[in-house]
Coordinates of C-alpha atoms in Angstrom, one line a residue:
M17 CA 118.2 119.7 92.2
T18 CA 115.6 120.1 89.4
T19 CA 114.1 123.5 88.7
K20 CA 111.0 122.0 87.1
V21 CA 107.6 122.3 88.7
D22 CA 106.3 119.3 90.6
L23 CA 102.6 119.5 89.8
L24 CA 101.7 116.1 91.3
S25 CA 103.0 117.3 94.7
M26 CA 100.5 120.2 94.6
L27 CA 97.1 120.4 96.4
P28 CA 94.4 121.9 94.2
E29 CA 94.7 125.3 95.8
E30 CA 98.4 125.3 95.2
M31 CA 97.9 124.2 91.6
E32 CA 95.4 127.1 91.1
Q33 CA 98.1 129.6 92.1
Y34 CA 100.5 128.0 89.7
F35 CA 98.1 128.3 86.8
I36 CA 97.4 131.9 87.6
S37 CA 101.1 132.6 87.8
I38 CA 101.5 131.4 84.1
G39 CA 98.5 133.4 82.9
E40 CA 95.9 130.6 82.9
P41 CA 92.5 130.5 84.6
K42 CA 92.5 128.8 87.9
F43 CA 89.9 126.2 86.8
R44 CA 92.7 124.5 84.9
A45 CA 93.8 123.2 88.3
K46 CA 90.7 121.1 88.8
Q47 CA 91.0 119.7 85.3
T48 CA 94.6 118.8 85.8
F49 CA 94.6 117.6 89.4
S50 CA 92.0 114.9 88.9
R51 CA 93.5 113.6 85.6
L52 CA 97.0 113.5 87.1
H53 CA 95.7 111.4 90.0
R54 CA 94.1 109.0 87.5
G55 CA 97.6 108.3 86.2
E56 CA 97.4 110.4 83.0
R57 CA 100.5 112.3 81.9
I58 CA 100.3 116.0 80.8
S59 CA 100.3 115.0 77.1
E60 CA 97.1 112.9 77.7
I61 CA 95.0 115.7 79.3
T62 CA 93.2 116.6 76.1
N63 CA 90.9 119.2 77.7
L64 CA 94.0 121.3 77.9
S65 CA 95.1 123.1 74.7
K66 CA 97.9 121.6 72.7
G67 CA 100.1 124.7 73.4
L68 CA 99.5 124.5 77.2
R69 CA 100.2 120.7 77.2
E70 CA 103.5 121.3 75.4
R71 CA 104.4 124.1 77.8
L72 CA 103.5 122.0 80.9
S73 CA 105.4 119.0 79.5
A74 CA 108.5 121.2 79.2
E75 CA 108.2 123.0 82.5
T76 CA 106.9 120.4 84.9
L77 CA 108.4 117.2 86.4
D78 CA 107.1 113.8 85.4
T79 CA 107.4 111.9 88.7
L80 CA 105.2 109.0 88.0
P81 CA 107.4 105.9 88.5
T82 CA 107.9 103.2 85.9
V83 CA 108.0 99.4 86.6
E84 CA 111.6 98.3 86.5
E85 CA 110.9 94.8 87.8
K86 CA 107.8 93.0 88.8
L87 CA 107.6 89.7 90.8
V88 CA 104.2 87.9 91.2
S89 CA 103.7 85.3 93.9
K90 CA 102.5 81.9 92.7
L91 CA 101.2 81.3 96.2
D92 CA 98.9 84.2 96.8
G93 CA 99.1 86.7 93.9
T94 CA 101.1 89.2 95.9
V95 CA 103.0 91.6 93.5
K96 CA 106.3 93.1 94.4
Y97 CA 107.3 96.1 92.3
L98 CA 110.7 97.6 91.8
F99 CA 109.8 101.1 90.7
R100 CA 112.3 103.4 88.8
L101 CA 112.0 107.1 89.6
H102 CA 112.6 110.0 87.3
D103 CA 116.3 110.3 88.4
G104 CA 117.0 106.6 88.0
A105 CA 116.7 105.7 91.7
C106 CA 114.7 102.6 92.6
I107 CA 112.2 101.9 95.4
E108 CA 109.9 99.1 96.2
S109 CA 106.1 98.7 96.7
V110 CA 104.1 95.6 97.5
F111 CA 100.5 95.0 96.3
M112 CA 98.6 92.6 98.5
R113 CA 95.0 91.3 98.1
Y114 CA 92.9 90.8 101.2
K115 CA 89.2 90.1 101.7
H116 CA 88.7 93.7 102.9
G117 CA 90.3 95.2 99.8
N118 CA 93.7 95.7 98.1
T119 CA 96.6 97.0 100.1
L120 CA 99.7 98.7 98.9
C121 CA 102.8 98.9 101.0
I122 CA 104.8 101.9 99.9
S123 CA 108.3 103.4 100.4
S124 CA 108.9 106.8 101.8
Q125 CA 112.6 107.3 101.1
V126 CA 115.3 106.0 98.7
G127 CA 117.1 103.8 101.2
C128 CA 117.1 104.5 105.0
R129 CA 119.4 105.9 107.6
M130 CA 117.8 104.4 110.7
G131 CA 120.2 101.4 110.7
C132 CA 117.9 98.7 112.1
K133 CA 120.1 95.6 112.1
F134 CA 117.5 93.2 110.7
C135 CA 116.4 95.3 107.8
A136 CA 117.7 95.1 104.2
S137 CA 116.3 98.7 103.5
T138 CA 119.0 100.4 105.6
I139 CA 122.0 98.7 104.0
G140 CA 123.8 101.5 102.2
G141 CA 122.0 104.2 104.0
R142 CA 119.6 106.8 102.7
A143 CA 120.1 108.4 99.3
R144 CA 117.2 110.9 99.5
D145 CA 113.7 111.6 100.6
L146 CA 110.7 110.9 98.3
Y147 CA 108.6 113.8 97.1
P148 CA 104.8 113.7 97.8
S149 CA 104.3 113.0 94.1
E150 CA 106.6 110.0 94.3
L151 CA 104.7 108.7 97.4
I152 CA 101.4 109.0 95.6
G153 CA 102.9 107.9 92.3
Q154 CA 103.5 104.4 93.8
V155 CA 99.7 104.1 94.4
I156 CA 98.8 105.4 90.9
A157 CA 101.4 103.2 89.1
A158 CA 100.2 100.1 91.0
E159 CA 96.6 100.8 90.2
K160 CA 97.4 101.3 86.5
D161 CA 99.5 98.2 86.3
S162 CA 97.1 95.9 88.2
G163 CA 93.9 97.4 86.8
E164 CA 92.5 97.2 90.4
R165 CA 91.6 99.9 92.9
I166 CA 93.8 100.2 96.0
S167 CA 91.7 100.9 99.1
N168 CA 94.4 100.6 101.8
I169 CA 97.9 101.9 102.2
V170 CA 100.6 100.9 104.7
M171 CA 103.7 103.1 104.9
M172 CA 106.0 100.2 105.9
G173 CA 108.3 100.0 102.8
I174 CA 111.8 101.4 102.4
G175 CA 112.6 104.4 104.6
E176 CA 111.3 105.9 107.8
P177 CA 108.2 108.0 107.1
L178 CA 108.7 110.4 110.1
D179 CA 112.2 111.1 108.8
N180 CA 110.6 112.5 105.7
Y181 CA 107.9 114.3 107.8
D182 CA 106.7 117.2 105.6
N183 CA 106.5 115.3 102.4
V184 CA 104.6 112.4 104.1
I185 CA 102.1 114.8 105.6
K186 CA 101.6 116.4 102.2
F187 CA 101.1 112.9 100.7
L188 CA 98.5 112.1 103.3
R189 CA 96.5 115.2 102.4
L190 CA 96.8 114.5 98.6
V191 CA 95.9 110.8 98.8
N192 CA 92.8 111.6 100.9
H193 CA 91.6 114.4 98.6
P194 CA 88.1 113.8 97.2
D195 CA 89.1 115.0 93.7
G196 CA 92.1 112.5 93.8
L197 CA 92.4 108.9 94.9
N198 CA 90.1 109.7 97.9
I199 CA 91.5 107.0 100.2
G200 CA 90.2 107.4 103.7
Y201 CA 92.6 108.1 106.5
R202 CA 91.3 105.2 108.5
H203 CA 92.5 102.9 105.7
I204 CA 96.1 104.2 106.0
S205 CA 98.8 102.9 108.5
L206 CA 102.1 104.6 109.2
S207 CA 104.9 102.6 110.7
T208 CA 107.8 104.3 112.6
C209 CA 110.9 102.8 114.2
G210 CA 110.4 105.4 117.1
V211 CA 111.0 108.9 115.9
V212 CA 109.5 110.5 119.0
S213 CA 109.6 114.1 117.8
G214 CA 107.7 113.0 114.7
I215 CA 105.1 111.1 116.8
E216 CA 104.5 114.2 118.8
K217 CA 104.0 116.3 115.7
L218 CA 101.8 113.7 114.0
A219 CA 99.4 113.7 117.0
G220 CA 98.6 117.4 116.3
E221 CA 97.8 116.8 112.6
N222 CA 94.4 115.3 113.4
F223 CA 94.7 112.4 110.9
P224 CA 92.7 109.4 112.0
I225 CA 95.3 107.1 110.6
T226 CA 96.7 104.0 112.3
L227 CA 100.1 104.4 113.9
S228 CA 102.4 101.4 114.2
I229 CA 105.5 101.3 116.4
S230 CA 108.4 99.0 115.5
L231 CA 109.4 98.0 119.0
H232 CA 111.2 94.6 118.6
A233 CA 112.6 94.5 122.1
A234 CA 111.4 94.9 125.7
N235 CA 114.4 96.6 127.3
D236 CA 116.8 99.3 126.2
A237 CA 119.9 97.1 126.1
A238 CA 118.3 94.7 123.6
R239 CA 116.6 97.4 121.6
S240 CA 119.7 99.5 121.2
E241 CA 121.6 96.6 120.0
I242 CA 119.3 96.1 117.0
M243 CA 117.8 99.6 116.6
P244 CA 120.2 102.6 116.9
I245 CA 117.2 105.0 117.1
N246 CA 116.9 103.7 120.7
N247 CA 120.1 105.6 121.6
K248 CA 118.4 108.9 120.8
W249 CA 114.9 108.1 122.2
N250 CA 114.8 105.2 124.6
I251 CA 111.8 102.9 125.3
S252 CA 110.5 105.0 128.1
E253 CA 110.5 108.1 126.0
L254 CA 108.9 106.3 123.0
L255 CA 106.1 104.7 125.1
S256 CA 105.4 108.1 126.8
A257 CA 105.0 109.6 123.3
C258 CA 102.6 106.7 122.4
V259 CA 100.5 107.3 125.5
S260 CA 100.2 111.0 124.7
Y261 CA 99.4 110.2 121.0
Y262 CA 96.5 107.9 122.2
K263 CA 95.2 110.6 124.6
T264 CA 95.3 113.2 121.8
T265 CA 93.9 111.2 119.0
G266 CA 91.9 108.3 120.6
R267 CA 93.5 106.0 117.9
R268 CA 94.8 102.6 118.9
I269 CA 98.5 102.1 118.4
S270 CA 99.8 98.8 117.1
F271 CA 103.2 97.5 118.2
E272 CA 105.2 95.5 115.7
Y273 CA 107.6 93.0 117.2
T274 CA 110.0 91.1 114.9
L275 CA 110.9 87.7 116.4
I276 CA 114.6 86.8 115.9
S277 CA 115.6 83.3 116.9
G278 CA 117.7 83.2 120.1
K279 CA 117.6 87.0 120.4
N280 CA 114.2 88.3 121.5
D281 CA 111.8 85.4 121.1
S282 CA 111.9 83.5 124.4
E283 CA 109.0 83.2 126.8
A284 CA 110.9 85.4 129.3
D285 CA 111.0 88.1 126.5
A286 CA 107.2 87.8 126.1
V287 CA 106.7 88.2 129.8
E288 CA 108.9 91.3 129.9
L289 CA 107.2 92.7 126.8
A290 CA 103.7 92.2 128.4
Q291 CA 104.7 93.9 131.6
L292 CA 106.4 96.8 129.8
L293 CA 103.3 97.6 127.8
K294 CA 100.8 97.1 130.6
N295 CA 102.9 99.4 132.9
A296 CA 103.2 102.1 130.2
F297 CA 99.5 102.2 129.3
R298 CA 98.1 101.6 132.8
G299 CA 95.2 104.0 133.4
S300 CA 95.1 105.3 129.9
G301 CA 92.3 103.1 128.7
A302 CA 94.2 102.3 125.5
P303 CA 93.8 98.9 124.0
I304 CA 97.2 97.2 123.5
H305 CA 97.9 95.2 120.4
V306 CA 101.1 93.4 119.4
N307 CA 101.7 92.3 115.8
L308 CA 104.3 89.5 115.7
I309 CA 106.5 89.1 112.7
R310 CA 109.0 86.3 111.9
V311 CA 112.2 88.0 110.9
N312 CA 113.1 88.1 107.2
E313 CA 116.3 86.2 106.7
V314 CA 118.6 88.6 104.9
K315 CA 122.1 87.3 104.1
E316 CA 123.9 90.4 105.4
T317 CA 122.3 90.3 108.9
G318 CA 122.7 86.6 109.8
F319 CA 119.5 86.7 111.8
K320 CA 117.3 83.6 111.7
K321 CA 113.5 83.1 112.2
G322 CA 112.2 80.8 114.9
T323 CA 109.9 77.9 114.4
P324 CA 106.1 78.3 114.0
E325 CA 105.9 76.6 117.4
S326 CA 108.1 79.2 119.1
V327 CA 106.1 82.0 117.5
N328 CA 102.8 80.5 118.7
A329 CA 104.3 80.1 122.2
F330 CA 105.3 83.8 122.3
A331 CA 101.8 84.9 121.2
A332 CA 100.3 82.6 123.8
A333 CA 102.5 84.0 126.6
L334 CA 101.3 87.6 125.7
E335 CA 97.7 86.6 125.5
K336 CA 97.9 84.8 128.9
R337 CA 98.9 88.2 130.3
G338 CA 96.1 90.2 128.7
I339 CA 98.0 91.5 125.7
T340 CA 96.2 91.0 122.3
A341 CA 98.7 89.4 119.9
T342 CA 98.4 88.5 116.2
I343 CA 100.9 86.7 114.0
R344 CA 101.3 88.5 110.7
R345 CA 100.3 86.3 107.8
K346 CA 103.3 86.4 105.4
L347 CA 102.3 87.1 101.8
G348 CA 104.5 86.8 98.8
S349 CA 107.1 84.6 100.6
D350 CA 108.2 83.2 97.2
V351 CA 109.1 86.6 95.8
N352 CA 110.9 88.0 98.8
A353 CA 108.2 90.5 99.5
A354 CA 109.9 92.0 102.6
C355 CA 111.1 95.5 101.9
G356 CA 114.6 96.3 100.7
Q357 CA 115.6 92.9 99.2
L358 CA 114.6 93.5 95.6
R359 CA 116.2 97.0 95.5
R360 CA 119.3 95.5 97.1
S361 CA 119.7 92.8 94.5
N362 CA 119.2 95.4 91.8
L363 CA 122.0 97.6 93.2
I364 CA 124.3 94.5 93.4
K365 CA 123.6 93.7 89.8
K366 CA 124.6 97.3 88.8
E367 CA 127.8 97.0 90.8
E368 CA 128.8 93.8 89.1
I369 CA 128.3 95.2 85.6

Protein backbone atom coordinates (compact mmCIF):
# COMPACT_ATOMS: atom_id res chain seq x y z
CA MET A 1 0.00 0.00 0.00
CA THR A 2 1.52 3.30 -1.08
CA THR A 3 1.86 6.20 1.34
CA LYS A 4 1.95 8.76 -1.46
CA VAL A 5 -0.89 11.24 -1.93
CA ASP A 6 -3.31 10.50 -4.79
CA LEU A 7 -4.07 14.01 -6.06
CA LEU A 8 -6.03 12.92 -9.12
CA SER A 9 -8.54 11.13 -6.85
CA MET A 10 -9.32 14.38 -5.04
CA LEU A 11 -12.25 16.70 -5.62
CA PRO A 12 -11.28 20.42 -5.65
CA GLU A 13 -12.35 20.99 -2.05
CA GLU A 14 -10.27 18.02 -0.92
CA MET A 15 -7.31 19.29 -2.91
CA GLU A 16 -7.68 22.70 -1.23
CA GLN A 17 -7.35 21.07 2.18
CA TYR A 18 -4.28 19.18 1.01
CA PHE A 19 -2.51 22.32 -0.17
CA ILE A 20 -3.40 24.14 3.05
CA SER A 21 -1.95 21.20 5.02
CA ILE A 22 1.43 21.61 3.28
CA GLY A 23 1.50 25.39 3.81
CA GLU A 24 0.29 26.47 0.36
CA PRO A 25 -2.65 28.76 -0.47
CA LYS A 26 -5.84 26.93 -1.40
CA PHE A 27 -6.01 28.52 -4.87
CA ARG A 28 -3.25 26.09 -5.85
CA ALA A 29 -5.97 23.44 -5.94
CA LYS A 30 -7.85 25.12 -8.79
CA GLN A 31 -4.62 25.50 -10.78
CA THR A 32 -3.67 21.88 -10.21
CA PHE A 33 -7.09 20.19 -10.58
CA SER A 34 -7.84 21.49 -14.06
CA ARG A 35 -4.33 20.83 -15.37
CA LEU A 36 -4.24 17.25 -14.03
CA HIS A 37 -7.59 16.55 -15.67
CA ARG A 38 -6.17 17.78 -18.97
CA GLY A 39 -3.57 15.03 -18.71
CA GLU A 40 -0.61 17.11 -17.53
CA ARG A 41 1.79 15.67 -15.02
CA ILE A 42 2.94 17.66 -12.00
CA SER A 43 6.24 18.53 -13.67
CA GLU A 44 4.30 20.17 -16.54
CA ILE A 45 2.19 22.52 -14.39
CA THR A 46 4.43 25.53 -14.88
CA ASN A 47 2.25 27.99 -12.95
CA LEU A 48 3.42 26.15 -9.83
CA SER A 49 6.89 27.04 -8.60
CA LYS A 50 9.75 24.67 -9.41
CA GLY A 51 10.19 23.86 -5.72
CA LEU A 52 6.52 23.00 -5.29
CA ARG A 53 6.52 20.87 -8.43
CA GLU A 54 9.52 18.95 -7.16
CA ARG A 55 7.87 18.43 -3.77
CA LEU A 56 4.58 17.29 -5.32
CA SER A 57 6.37 14.97 -7.75
CA ALA A 58 8.10 13.31 -4.79
CA GLU A 59 5.08 13.14 -2.48
CA THR A 60 2.18 12.37 -4.82
CA LEU A 61 1.19 9.31 -6.81
CA ASP A 62 1.31 9.41 -10.60
CA THR A 63 -1.68 7.24 -11.48
CA LEU A 64 -2.06 8.21 -15.13
CA PRO A 65 -1.93 4.93 -17.08
CA THR A 66 0.45 4.34 -19.96
CA VAL A 67 -0.34 2.52 -23.21
CA GLU A 68 1.09 -1.00 -22.99
CA GLU A 69 -0.56 -2.22 -26.19
CA LYS A 70 -2.93 -0.68 -28.70
CA LEU A 71 -5.00 -2.45 -31.34
CA VAL A 72 -6.82 -0.46 -34.03
CA SER A 73 -9.67 -2.04 -35.98
CA LYS A 74 -9.30 -1.91 -39.74
CA LEU A 75 -13.06 -2.31 -39.99
CA ASP A 76 -14.36 0.68 -38.03
CA GLY A 77 -11.43 2.42 -36.29
CA THR A 78 -12.29 1.09 -32.85
CA VAL A 79 -9.22 1.26 -30.59
CA LYS A 80 -8.58 -1.30 -27.88
CA TYR A 81 -6.11 -0.18 -25.23
CA LEU A 82 -4.19 -2.30 -22.78
CA PHE A 83 -3.21 0.24 -20.14
CA ARG A 84 -0.40 -0.34 -17.64
CA LEU A 85 -0.98 1.11 -14.18
CA HIS A 86 1.57 2.55 -11.77
CA ASP A 87 2.03 -0.81 -10.00
CA GLY A 88 2.47 -2.80 -13.22
CA ALA A 89 -1.09 -4.19 -13.35
CA CYS A 90 -2.91 -4.00 -16.69
CA ILE A 91 -6.50 -3.14 -17.58
CA GLU A 92 -8.42 -2.57 -20.81
CA SER A 93 -10.40 0.30 -22.31
CA VAL A 94 -12.11 0.48 -25.69
CA PHE A 95 -12.49 3.71 -27.72
CA MET A 96 -15.47 3.68 -30.10
CA ARG A 97 -16.67 6.29 -32.57
CA TYR A 98 -20.39 6.85 -33.06
CA LYS A 99 -22.41 9.53 -34.86
CA HIS A 100 -23.41 10.97 -31.50
CA GLY A 101 -19.80 11.24 -30.27
CA ASN A 102 -16.86 9.22 -29.03
CA THR A 103 -17.47 6.59 -26.35
CA LEU A 104 -14.95 4.99 -24.03
CA CYS A 105 -15.65 1.68 -22.32
CA ILE A 106 -13.63 1.64 -19.10
CA SER A 107 -12.61 -0.94 -16.49
CA SER A 108 -13.40 -0.59 -12.79
CA GLN A 109 -11.18 -3.32 -11.30
CA VAL A 110 -8.03 -5.27 -12.09
CA GLY A 111 -9.73 -8.56 -12.86
CA CYS A 112 -13.15 -9.52 -11.49
CA ARG A 113 -14.47 -11.87 -8.82
CA MET A 114 -18.07 -12.18 -10.06
CA GLY A 115 -17.33 -15.41 -11.94
CA CYS A 116 -19.69 -15.01 -14.92
CA LYS A 117 -18.99 -18.12 -17.01
CA PHE A 118 -18.98 -16.40 -20.42
CA CYS A 119 -16.59 -13.57 -19.54
CA ALA A 120 -12.81 -13.50 -19.98
CA SER A 121 -12.43 -10.71 -17.40
CA THR A 122 -13.19 -13.00 -14.48
CA ILE A 123 -10.62 -15.70 -15.34
CA GLY A 124 -8.04 -15.51 -12.55
CA GLY A 125 -10.31 -13.48 -10.27
CA ARG A 126 -9.88 -9.95 -8.97
CA ALA A 127 -6.44 -8.55 -8.15
CA ARG A 128 -7.59 -5.21 -6.73
CA ASP A 129 -10.00 -2.29 -7.12
CA LEU A 130 -9.12 0.75 -9.22
CA TYR A 131 -8.71 4.13 -7.56
CA PRO A 132 -10.93 7.01 -8.74
CA SER A 133 -7.80 8.44 -10.39
CA GLU A 134 -7.26 5.21 -12.33
CA LEU A 135 -10.86 5.25 -13.52
CA ILE A 136 -10.63 8.82 -14.77
CA GLY A 137 -7.07 8.20 -15.93
CA GLN A 138 -8.37 5.86 -18.63
CA VAL A 139 -10.45 8.69 -20.09
CA ILE A 140 -7.59 11.18 -19.89
CA ALA A 141 -5.09 8.77 -21.43
CA ALA A 142 -7.44 7.82 -24.29
CA GLU A 143 -8.13 11.48 -25.07
CA LYS A 144 -4.42 12.25 -25.08
CA ASP A 145 -3.59 9.31 -27.32
CA SER A 146 -6.47 9.82 -29.78
CA GLY A 147 -6.40 13.61 -29.81
CA GLU A 148 -10.21 13.48 -29.68
CA ARG A 149 -12.72 14.39 -26.99
CA ILE A 150 -14.62 11.58 -25.29
CA SER A 151 -18.22 12.56 -24.69
CA ASN A 152 -19.68 9.26 -23.48
CA ILE A 153 -18.53 6.67 -20.95
CA VAL A 154 -19.72 3.12 -20.45
CA MET A 155 -18.58 1.25 -17.34
CA MET A 156 -18.70 -2.18 -18.92
CA GLY A 157 -15.02 -3.12 -19.01
CA ILE A 158 -13.08 -5.38 -16.67
CA GLY A 159 -14.56 -5.61 -13.18
CA GLU A 160 -17.92 -5.05 -11.48
CA PRO A 161 -18.46 -1.32 -10.84
CA LEU A 162 -20.75 -1.85 -7.84
CA ASP A 163 -18.13 -4.13 -6.26
CA ASN A 164 -15.89 -1.03 -6.16
CA TYR A 165 -18.71 1.23 -5.05
CA ASP A 166 -17.03 4.10 -3.20
CA ASN A 167 -14.30 4.61 -5.79
CA VAL A 168 -16.82 4.49 -8.65
CA ILE A 169 -19.04 7.10 -6.98
CA LYS A 170 -16.02 9.35 -6.46
CA PHE A 171 -15.08 8.88 -10.12
CA LEU A 172 -18.56 9.90 -11.25
CA ARG A 173 -18.31 13.14 -9.26
CA LEU A 174 -14.83 13.82 -10.65
CA VAL A 175 -15.59 13.13 -14.31
CA ASN A 176 -18.69 15.35 -14.17
CA HIS A 177 -16.93 18.29 -12.49
CA PRO A 178 -17.07 21.49 -14.60
CA ASP A 179 -13.38 22.25 -13.90
CA GLY A 180 -12.41 18.78 -15.08
CA LEU A 181 -13.58 16.65 -18.00
CA ASN A 182 -17.16 17.88 -17.49
CA ILE A 183 -18.84 14.80 -18.97
CA GLY A 184 -22.58 14.89 -18.28
CA TYR A 185 -24.12 12.16 -16.15
CA ARG A 186 -26.68 11.44 -18.88
CA HIS A 187 -23.76 10.44 -21.11
CA ILE A 188 -22.57 7.78 -18.65
CA SER A 189 -23.79 4.17 -18.43
CA LEU A 190 -22.98 1.78 -15.60
CA SER A 191 -23.40 -1.96 -16.05
CA THR A 192 -23.81 -4.39 -13.15
CA CYS A 193 -24.19 -8.15 -13.05
CA GLY A 194 -26.78 -7.71 -10.29
CA VAL A 195 -25.25 -6.42 -7.05
CA VAL A 196 -28.59 -5.59 -5.44
CA SER A 197 -27.15 -3.76 -2.42
CA GLY A 198 -25.20 -1.50 -4.79
CA ILE A 199 -28.26 -0.81 -6.96
CA GLU A 200 -30.19 0.23 -3.85
CA LYS A 201 -27.41 2.59 -2.75
CA LEU A 202 -26.93 3.98 -6.25
CA ALA A 203 -30.60 4.96 -6.41
CA GLY A 204 -30.00 7.35 -3.50
CA GLU A 205 -27.04 9.11 -5.15
CA ASN A 206 -29.27 11.10 -7.50
CA PHE A 207 -27.04 10.60 -10.53
CA PRO A 208 -29.04 10.69 -13.79
CA ILE A 209 -26.83 8.01 -15.33
CA THR A 210 -28.10 5.01 -17.30
CA LEU A 211 -28.13 1.74 -15.37
CA SER A 212 -27.65 -1.48 -17.34
CA ILE A 213 -28.41 -4.87 -15.84
CA SER A 214 -26.62 -7.97 -17.12
CA LEU A 215 -29.50 -10.44 -16.97
CA HIS A 216 -28.61 -13.17 -19.52
CA ALA A 217 -31.28 -15.66 -18.42
CA ALA A 218 -35.01 -15.68 -17.65
CA ASN A 219 -35.08 -18.10 -14.70
CA ASP A 220 -32.96 -18.73 -11.64
CA ALA A 221 -31.74 -22.19 -12.62
CA ALA A 222 -30.33 -20.98 -15.95
CA ARG A 223 -28.95 -17.73 -14.52
CA SER A 224 -27.25 -19.37 -11.53
CA GLU A 225 -25.50 -21.76 -13.90
CA ILE A 226 -23.73 -18.94 -15.75
CA MET A 227 -23.80 -16.12 -13.16
CA PRO A 228 -22.84 -17.05 -9.57
CA ILE A 229 -24.13 -13.66 -8.32
CA ASN A 230 -27.63 -15.11 -8.78
CA ASN A 231 -27.00 -17.42 -5.83
CA LYS A 232 -26.76 -14.36 -3.58
CA TRP A 233 -29.46 -12.21 -5.16
CA ASN A 234 -31.94 -14.11 -7.32
CA ILE A 235 -33.87 -12.71 -10.29
CA SER A 236 -36.88 -11.72 -8.19
CA GLU A 237 -34.71 -9.71 -5.78
CA LEU A 238 -32.79 -8.14 -8.67
CA LEU A 239 -35.89 -7.06 -10.59
CA SER A 240 -37.49 -5.74 -7.41
CA ALA A 241 -34.43 -3.54 -6.89
CA CYS A 242 -34.70 -2.40 -10.52
CA VAL A 243 -38.34 -1.38 -10.10
CA SER A 244 -37.43 0.58 -6.95
CA TYR A 245 -34.52 2.20 -8.81
CA TYR A 246 -36.86 3.36 -11.56
CA LYS A 247 -39.43 4.70 -9.09
CA THR A 248 -36.71 6.62 -7.24
CA THR A 249 -34.79 8.01 -10.20
CA GLY A 250 -37.23 7.98 -13.12
CA ARG A 251 -34.38 6.66 -15.26
CA ARG A 252 -34.97 3.84 -17.73
CA ILE A 253 -33.03 0.65 -17.07
CA SER A 254 -31.52 -1.31 -19.94
CA PHE A 255 -31.27 -5.08 -19.68
CA GLU A 256 -28.32 -6.78 -21.35
CA TYR A 257 -28.86 -10.31 -22.58
CA THR A 258 -25.93 -12.27 -23.99
CA LEU A 259 -27.15 -14.93 -26.42
CA ILE A 260 -25.34 -18.25 -26.05
CA SER A 261 -26.07 -20.84 -28.71
CA GLY A 262 -28.11 -23.75 -27.39
CA LYS A 263 -28.20 -22.34 -23.86
CA ASN A 264 -30.47 -19.30 -23.66
CA ASP A 265 -31.28 -18.26 -27.24
CA SER A 266 -34.40 -20.23 -28.19
CA GLU A 267 -37.80 -18.71 -28.94
CA ALA A 268 -39.07 -20.29 -25.72
CA ASP A 269 -36.33 -18.41 -23.84
CA ALA A 270 -37.47 -15.16 -25.49
CA VAL A 271 -41.09 -15.79 -24.52
CA GLU A 272 -40.05 -16.50 -20.91
CA LEU A 273 -37.89 -13.37 -20.80
CA ALA A 274 -40.69 -11.16 -22.13
CA GLN A 275 -43.16 -12.49 -19.57
CA LEU A 276 -40.64 -12.12 -16.74
CA LEU A 277 -39.96 -8.45 -17.48
CA LYS A 278 -43.60 -7.55 -18.14
CA ASN A 279 -44.67 -9.13 -14.84
CA ALA A 280 -41.87 -7.44 -12.88
CA PHE A 281 -42.57 -3.94 -14.21
CA ARG A 282 -46.36 -4.17 -14.51
CA GLY A 283 -47.97 -0.98 -13.19
CA SER A 284 -44.65 0.87 -12.78
CA GLY A 285 -44.86 2.80 -16.03
CA ALA A 286 -41.23 1.95 -16.76
CA PRO A 287 -40.22 1.42 -20.39
CA ILE A 288 -38.53 -1.95 -20.89
CA HIS A 289 -35.54 -2.28 -23.19
CA VAL A 290 -33.44 -5.37 -23.88
CA ASN A 291 -30.04 -5.09 -25.51
CA LEU A 292 -29.13 -8.36 -27.21
CA ILE A 293 -25.46 -9.33 -27.49
CA ARG A 294 -23.97 -12.31 -29.31
CA VAL A 295 -21.62 -14.05 -26.89
CA ASN A 296 -17.91 -13.46 -27.38
CA GLU A 297 -16.25 -16.78 -28.06
CA VAL A 298 -13.55 -17.18 -25.43
CA LYS A 299 -11.49 -20.37 -25.63
CA GLU A 300 -11.74 -21.12 -21.91
CA THR A 301 -15.57 -21.01 -21.83
CA GLY A 302 -16.47 -23.13 -24.86
CA PHE A 303 -19.60 -21.03 -25.46
CA LYS A 304 -20.60 -20.40 -29.07
CA LYS A 305 -22.56 -17.58 -30.66
CA GLY A 306 -25.71 -18.28 -32.61
CA THR A 307 -26.40 -17.32 -36.20
CA PRO A 308 -27.56 -13.82 -37.18
CA GLU A 309 -30.90 -15.44 -38.07
CA SER A 310 -31.33 -16.88 -34.55
CA VAL A 311 -30.50 -13.50 -32.99
CA ASN A 312 -33.04 -11.76 -35.23
CA ALA A 313 -35.65 -14.37 -34.36
CA PHE A 314 -35.06 -13.83 -30.62
CA ALA A 315 -35.43 -10.06 -31.04
CA ALA A 316 -38.60 -10.51 -33.09
CA ALA A 317 -40.13 -12.77 -30.42
CA LEU A 318 -39.52 -10.06 -27.79
CA GLU A 319 -40.90 -7.28 -30.00
CA LYS A 320 -44.01 -9.36 -30.75
CA ARG A 321 -44.69 -9.41 -26.99
CA GLY A 322 -44.24 -5.68 -26.49
CA ILE A 323 -40.59 -5.65 -25.36
CA THR A 324 -38.31 -3.21 -27.17
CA ALA A 325 -35.17 -5.07 -28.29
CA THR A 326 -32.02 -3.93 -30.04
CA ILE A 327 -29.11 -6.00 -31.28
CA ARG A 328 -25.81 -4.51 -30.23
CA ARG A 329 -23.66 -3.53 -33.18
CA LYS A 330 -20.31 -5.21 -32.67
CA LEU A 331 -17.40 -2.81 -33.08
CA GLY A 332 -13.75 -3.83 -33.26
CA SER A 333 -14.47 -7.48 -34.02
CA ASP A 334 -11.07 -7.85 -35.67
CA VAL A 335 -9.21 -6.70 -32.53
CA ASN A 336 -11.13 -8.79 -29.95
CA ALA A 337 -12.70 -5.66 -28.45
CA ALA A 338 -14.66 -7.65 -25.88
CA CYS A 339 -13.32 -6.94 -22.41
CA GLY A 340 -10.76 -9.19 -20.76
CA GLN A 341 -9.28 -10.89 -23.81
CA LEU A 342 -6.29 -8.59 -24.38
CA ARG A 343 -5.37 -8.54 -20.69
CA ARG A 344 -5.68 -12.32 -20.59
CA SER A 345 -3.33 -12.78 -23.54
CA ASN A 346 -0.84 -10.40 -21.91
CA LEU A 347 -0.89 -12.43 -18.68
CA ILE A 348 -0.37 -15.68 -20.62
CA LYS A 349 2.64 -14.17 -22.41
CA LYS A 350 4.18 -13.27 -19.03
CA GLU A 351 3.61 -16.78 -17.71
CA GLU A 352 5.37 -18.24 -20.76
CA ILE A 353 8.48 -16.09 -20.33
